[in-house]
């Protein structure tokens, strides 16, 4: 038994070769030019992030996605030098640490942008933010007018880079009727076009999750965020 099992009566054996194979298989289906991010939040879905991130990078992952800043800090402490996208909320009071870790931050609040901008200025270090757009999930994010306003706020800070935009499909895994997902994609594209007209062009776009990675190459854009499928599971029975 592994040494760290100690007095426990059970343990989990992780086949890292299988994780690497999964990642390589997903890469084979990517649209041309798209990069691939593996989601390792929640301790890599319970698989141990220390094993998973290395296996995924070996299989071709370009980025890693986590939910919180402490998960990003754990990855950096474990020797990970890949691009890390923190998809969950980062409190403004953690801005200095976010800049130090060199992550990509999901943001949708002026208070975050101001904190990130000031922290980046103090460190004289470029900090990259990816804006969350609200396209139908009704959980986080901005409409077009709010997104333009936040981008304009970010432009006041010389070390703050408005790098890209993201959104989340609400129900693509749960139904064979993808009309709502198509509407979300339409709204997302319209917002990107609106931002371009406002002067914010060439943005990284990321909308595709595991289901979209499998079903819709047209959604792969610049970055695919693969979650449960990295671990060998279909996103749903549908």
Short mmCIF file of C-alpha atoms in Angstrom, two decimals:
data_model
loop_
_atom_site.label_atom_id
_atom_site.label_comp_id
_atom_site.label_asym_id
_atom_site.label_seq_id
_atom_site.Cartn_x
_atom_site.Cartn_y
_atom_site.Cartn_z
CA UNK A 1 0.00 0.00 0.00
CA UNK A 2 1.16 3.59 -0.55
CA UNK A 3 3.01 4.98 2.45
CA UNK A 4 0.57 7.88 2.94
CA UNK A 5 -2.39 5.53 3.41
CA UNK A 6 -1.32 5.17 7.06
CA UNK A 7 -4.15 3.86 9.21
CA UNK A 8 -6.86 4.34 6.59
CA UNK A 9 -8.61 1.19 5.37
CA UNK A 10 -9.05 2.38 1.80
CA UNK A 11 -7.24 4.37 -0.84
CA UNK A 12 -7.74 5.50 -4.43
CA UNK A 13 -5.38 4.41 -7.16
CA UNK A 14 -5.10 6.93 -10.00
CA UNK A 15 -4.05 5.78 -13.47
CA UNK A 16 -2.16 8.85 -14.65
CA UNK A 17 -1.54 7.23 -18.04
CA UNK A 18 -5.30 7.16 -18.53
CA UNK A 19 -5.56 10.86 -17.68
CA UNK A 20 -2.81 11.63 -20.17
CA UNK A 21 -4.60 9.52 -22.80
CA UNK A 22 -7.87 11.37 -22.16
CA UNK A 23 -6.21 14.73 -22.66
CA UNK A 24 -4.44 13.62 -25.84
CA UNK A 25 -7.74 12.29 -27.19
CA UNK A 26 -9.53 15.60 -26.55
CA UNK A 27 -6.68 17.44 -28.28
CA UNK A 28 -7.24 15.34 -31.41
CA UNK A 29 -10.74 16.81 -31.78
CA UNK A 30 -9.82 20.46 -31.32
CA UNK A 31 -10.51 22.99 -34.02
CA UNK A 32 -7.42 24.45 -35.64
CA UNK A 33 -5.81 27.17 -33.53
CA UNK A 34 -7.66 26.34 -30.31
CA UNK A 35 -5.76 25.81 -27.09
CA UNK A 36 -6.86 23.32 -24.45
CA UNK A 37 -7.37 23.96 -20.74
CA UNK A 38 -7.84 21.10 -18.27
CA UNK A 39 -10.02 21.81 -15.24
CA UNK A 40 -8.31 20.70 -12.02
CA UNK A 41 -10.55 22.47 -9.51
CA UNK A 42 -11.66 20.72 -6.30
CA UNK A 43 -8.41 18.76 -6.06
CA UNK A 44 -8.80 17.67 -9.68
CA UNK A 45 -12.32 16.36 -9.04
CA UNK A 46 -10.89 14.34 -6.16
CA UNK A 47 -8.09 12.74 -8.19
CA UNK A 48 -5.25 14.72 -6.53
CA UNK A 49 -4.24 17.86 -8.42
CA UNK A 50 -0.54 17.01 -7.98
CA UNK A 51 -0.97 13.89 -10.11
CA UNK A 52 -3.56 15.31 -12.48
CA UNK A 53 -1.95 18.52 -13.66
CA UNK A 54 1.25 16.75 -14.65
CA UNK A 55 -0.66 14.00 -16.45
CA UNK A 56 -2.75 16.54 -18.35
CA UNK A 57 0.25 18.64 -19.36
CA UNK A 58 1.92 15.47 -20.60
CA UNK A 59 -1.19 14.82 -22.71
CA UNK A 60 -1.09 18.28 -24.25
CA UNK A 61 -2.94 20.67 -21.92
CA UNK A 62 -1.91 24.27 -22.62
CA UNK A 63 -3.70 25.82 -19.62
CA UNK A 64 -5.08 24.64 -16.28
CA UNK A 65 -8.34 25.90 -14.77
CA UNK A 66 -9.17 26.20 -11.09
CA UNK A 67 -11.99 27.78 -9.11
CA UNK A 68 -10.12 29.76 -6.48
CA UNK A 69 -6.88 31.60 -5.91
CA UNK A 70 -5.73 29.18 -3.21
CA UNK A 71 -5.94 26.35 -5.77
CA UNK A 72 -3.75 28.39 -8.12
CA UNK A 73 -1.29 28.95 -5.28
CA UNK A 74 -1.18 25.20 -4.64
CA UNK A 75 -0.37 24.56 -8.30
CA UNK A 76 2.43 27.14 -8.32
CA UNK A 77 3.85 25.72 -5.07
CA UNK A 78 3.84 22.29 -6.72
CA UNK A 79 6.01 23.56 -9.54
CA UNK A 80 3.38 24.32 -12.18
CA UNK A 81 4.48 27.07 -14.56
CA UNK A 82 1.61 26.70 -17.06
CA UNK A 83 -1.08 29.30 -17.69
CA UNK A 84 -3.64 29.10 -14.87
CA UNK A 85 -7.17 30.48 -15.25
CA UNK A 86 -8.98 31.17 -11.96
CA UNK A 87 -12.64 30.85 -12.98
CA UNK A 88 -14.17 31.69 -9.60
CA UNK A 89 -14.41 34.94 -7.67
CA UNK A 90 -11.17 36.53 -6.48
CA UNK A 91 -11.84 39.03 -3.66
CA UNK A 92 -10.26 42.44 -4.30
CA UNK A 93 -8.22 42.11 -1.09
CA UNK A 94 -6.38 39.17 -2.70
CA UNK A 95 -5.26 41.20 -5.71
CA UNK A 96 -1.60 41.45 -4.72
CA UNK A 97 -1.35 37.67 -4.38
CA UNK A 98 -3.11 37.17 -7.71
CA UNK A 99 -0.55 39.42 -9.42
CA UNK A 100 2.30 37.62 -7.67
CA UNK A 101 1.03 34.23 -8.89
CA UNK A 102 0.75 35.44 -12.48
CA UNK A 103 -2.65 33.94 -13.21
CA UNK A 104 -5.47 34.81 -15.62
CA UNK A 105 -8.35 36.16 -13.53
CA UNK A 106 -12.04 35.90 -14.31
CA UNK A 107 -13.58 39.26 -13.44
CA UNK A 108 -16.90 41.05 -13.68
CA UNK A 109 -16.77 43.67 -10.89
CA UNK A 110 -15.33 47.21 -10.99
CA UNK A 111 -13.91 46.67 -7.48
CA UNK A 112 -11.89 43.73 -8.81
CA UNK A 113 -10.58 45.67 -11.80
CA UNK A 114 -9.51 48.59 -9.61
CA UNK A 115 -7.78 46.28 -7.12
CA UNK A 116 -6.04 44.27 -9.86
CA UNK A 117 -4.96 47.44 -11.64
CA UNK A 118 -3.50 49.01 -8.51
CA UNK A 119 -1.75 45.78 -7.48
CA UNK A 120 -0.26 45.38 -10.98
CA UNK A 121 0.96 48.98 -10.87
CA UNK A 122 2.61 48.43 -7.48
CA UNK A 123 4.38 45.35 -8.80
CA UNK A 124 5.12 46.86 -12.24
CA UNK A 125 3.89 43.54 -13.62
CA UNK A 126 1.34 42.84 -16.35
CA UNK A 127 -1.83 41.21 -15.05
CA UNK A 128 -4.34 39.51 -17.35
CA UNK A 129 -8.10 39.45 -16.82
CA UNK A 130 -10.82 37.55 -18.68
CA UNK A 131 -14.22 39.18 -18.42
CA UNK A 132 -17.28 37.06 -17.62
CA UNK A 133 -20.24 37.76 -19.91
CA UNK A 134 -23.82 36.92 -18.97
CA UNK A 135 -25.43 35.00 -21.82
CA UNK A 136 -28.16 33.04 -20.06
CA UNK A 137 -26.84 31.16 -17.04
CA UNK A 138 -27.97 34.05 -14.79
CA UNK A 139 -25.24 33.47 -12.23
CA UNK A 140 -22.41 35.89 -12.89
CA UNK A 141 -21.36 38.23 -15.64
CA UNK A 142 -22.07 41.36 -17.61
CA UNK A 143 -24.25 42.56 -20.45
CA UNK A 144 -22.63 44.42 -23.34
CA UNK A 145 -22.98 47.91 -21.88
CA UNK A 146 -21.50 46.79 -18.57
CA UNK A 147 -18.70 44.92 -20.34
CA UNK A 148 -17.68 47.99 -22.35
CA UNK A 149 -17.72 50.10 -19.19
CA UNK A 150 -15.53 47.59 -17.33
CA UNK A 151 -13.10 47.36 -20.26
CA UNK A 152 -12.81 51.14 -20.31
CA UNK A 153 -12.07 51.10 -16.58
CA UNK A 154 -9.36 48.48 -17.09
CA UNK A 155 -7.74 50.60 -19.81
CA UNK A 156 -6.88 53.25 -17.21
CA UNK A 157 -4.31 50.95 -15.63
CA UNK A 158 -1.09 50.57 -17.66
CA UNK A 159 -0.22 47.12 -16.31
CA UNK A 160 -3.72 45.66 -16.57
CA UNK A 161 -4.47 43.69 -19.75
CA UNK A 162 -8.07 43.04 -20.75
CA UNK A 163 -7.19 39.74 -22.39
CA UNK A 164 -10.43 38.01 -23.22
CA UNK A 165 -14.03 37.09 -22.52
CA UNK A 166 -15.73 33.97 -21.24
CA UNK A 167 -19.17 32.61 -20.52
CA UNK A 168 -20.73 29.35 -19.37
CA UNK A 169 -23.32 27.16 -21.10
CA UNK A 170 -26.33 26.73 -18.82
CA UNK A 171 -27.74 23.39 -19.98
CA UNK A 172 -25.81 21.96 -22.91
CA UNK A 173 -25.14 18.75 -20.94
CA UNK A 174 -28.74 18.21 -19.85
CA UNK A 175 -30.79 18.04 -23.01
CA UNK A 176 -30.79 17.06 -26.66
CA UNK A 177 -32.62 20.33 -27.41
CA UNK A 178 -29.72 22.75 -27.80
CA UNK A 179 -31.79 25.79 -28.77
CA UNK A 180 -30.91 27.60 -25.54
CA UNK A 181 -27.21 26.86 -25.99
CA UNK A 182 -27.37 28.18 -29.56
CA UNK A 183 -28.97 31.36 -28.23
CA UNK A 184 -26.19 31.72 -25.66
CA UNK A 185 -23.62 31.34 -28.43
CA UNK A 186 -25.41 34.00 -30.50
CA UNK A 187 -25.43 36.43 -27.56
CA UNK A 188 -21.78 35.74 -26.80
CA UNK A 189 -20.75 36.42 -30.40
CA UNK A 190 -22.85 39.60 -30.46
CA UNK A 191 -21.15 40.84 -27.29
CA UNK A 192 -17.71 40.14 -28.75
CA UNK A 193 -18.68 42.08 -31.88
CA UNK A 194 -19.98 44.94 -29.73
CA UNK A 195 -16.75 45.08 -27.76
CA UNK A 196 -14.77 45.15 -31.02
CA UNK A 197 -16.84 48.10 -32.26
CA UNK A 198 -16.02 49.86 -28.98
CA UNK A 199 -12.32 49.39 -29.67
CA UNK A 200 -11.63 46.16 -27.81
CA UNK A 201 -10.52 43.79 -30.56
CA UNK A 202 -8.58 40.55 -30.81
CA UNK A 203 -9.89 39.16 -27.54
CA UNK A 204 -9.33 35.58 -26.42
CA UNK A 205 -12.74 33.87 -26.43
CA UNK A 206 -13.56 30.88 -24.27
CA UNK A 207 -17.03 29.34 -24.10
CA UNK A 208 -16.60 25.62 -24.80
CA UNK A 209 -16.90 23.14 -21.93
CA UNK A 210 -16.63 19.35 -22.18
CA UNK A 211 -19.93 18.95 -24.02
CA UNK A 212 -19.18 21.73 -26.49
CA UNK A 213 -15.68 20.35 -26.99
CA UNK A 214 -17.27 17.09 -28.15
CA UNK A 215 -20.28 18.46 -30.06
CA UNK A 216 -19.40 21.83 -31.56
CA UNK A 217 -15.97 22.56 -33.03
CA UNK A 218 -17.32 26.01 -33.95
CA UNK A 219 -17.29 26.92 -30.23
CA UNK A 220 -13.65 26.00 -29.65
CA UNK A 221 -12.45 29.48 -30.61
CA UNK A 222 -9.18 30.34 -28.83
CA UNK A 223 -9.55 28.17 -25.71
CA UNK A 224 -11.55 25.06 -24.74
CA UNK A 225 -12.15 24.43 -21.02
CA UNK A 226 -12.55 20.67 -20.61
CA UNK A 227 -13.73 19.41 -17.22
CA UNK A 228 -15.33 16.04 -16.51
CA UNK A 229 -14.32 14.56 -19.85
CA UNK A 230 -10.64 14.92 -18.83
CA UNK A 231 -11.36 12.24 -16.24
CA UNK A 232 -12.90 9.79 -18.71
CA UNK A 233 -16.58 10.62 -18.20
CA UNK A 234 -19.18 11.70 -20.73
CA UNK A 235 -20.68 15.08 -19.71
CA UNK A 236 -24.15 13.45 -19.54
CA UNK A 237 -26.19 10.46 -20.66
CA UNK A 238 -27.72 12.64 -23.39
#
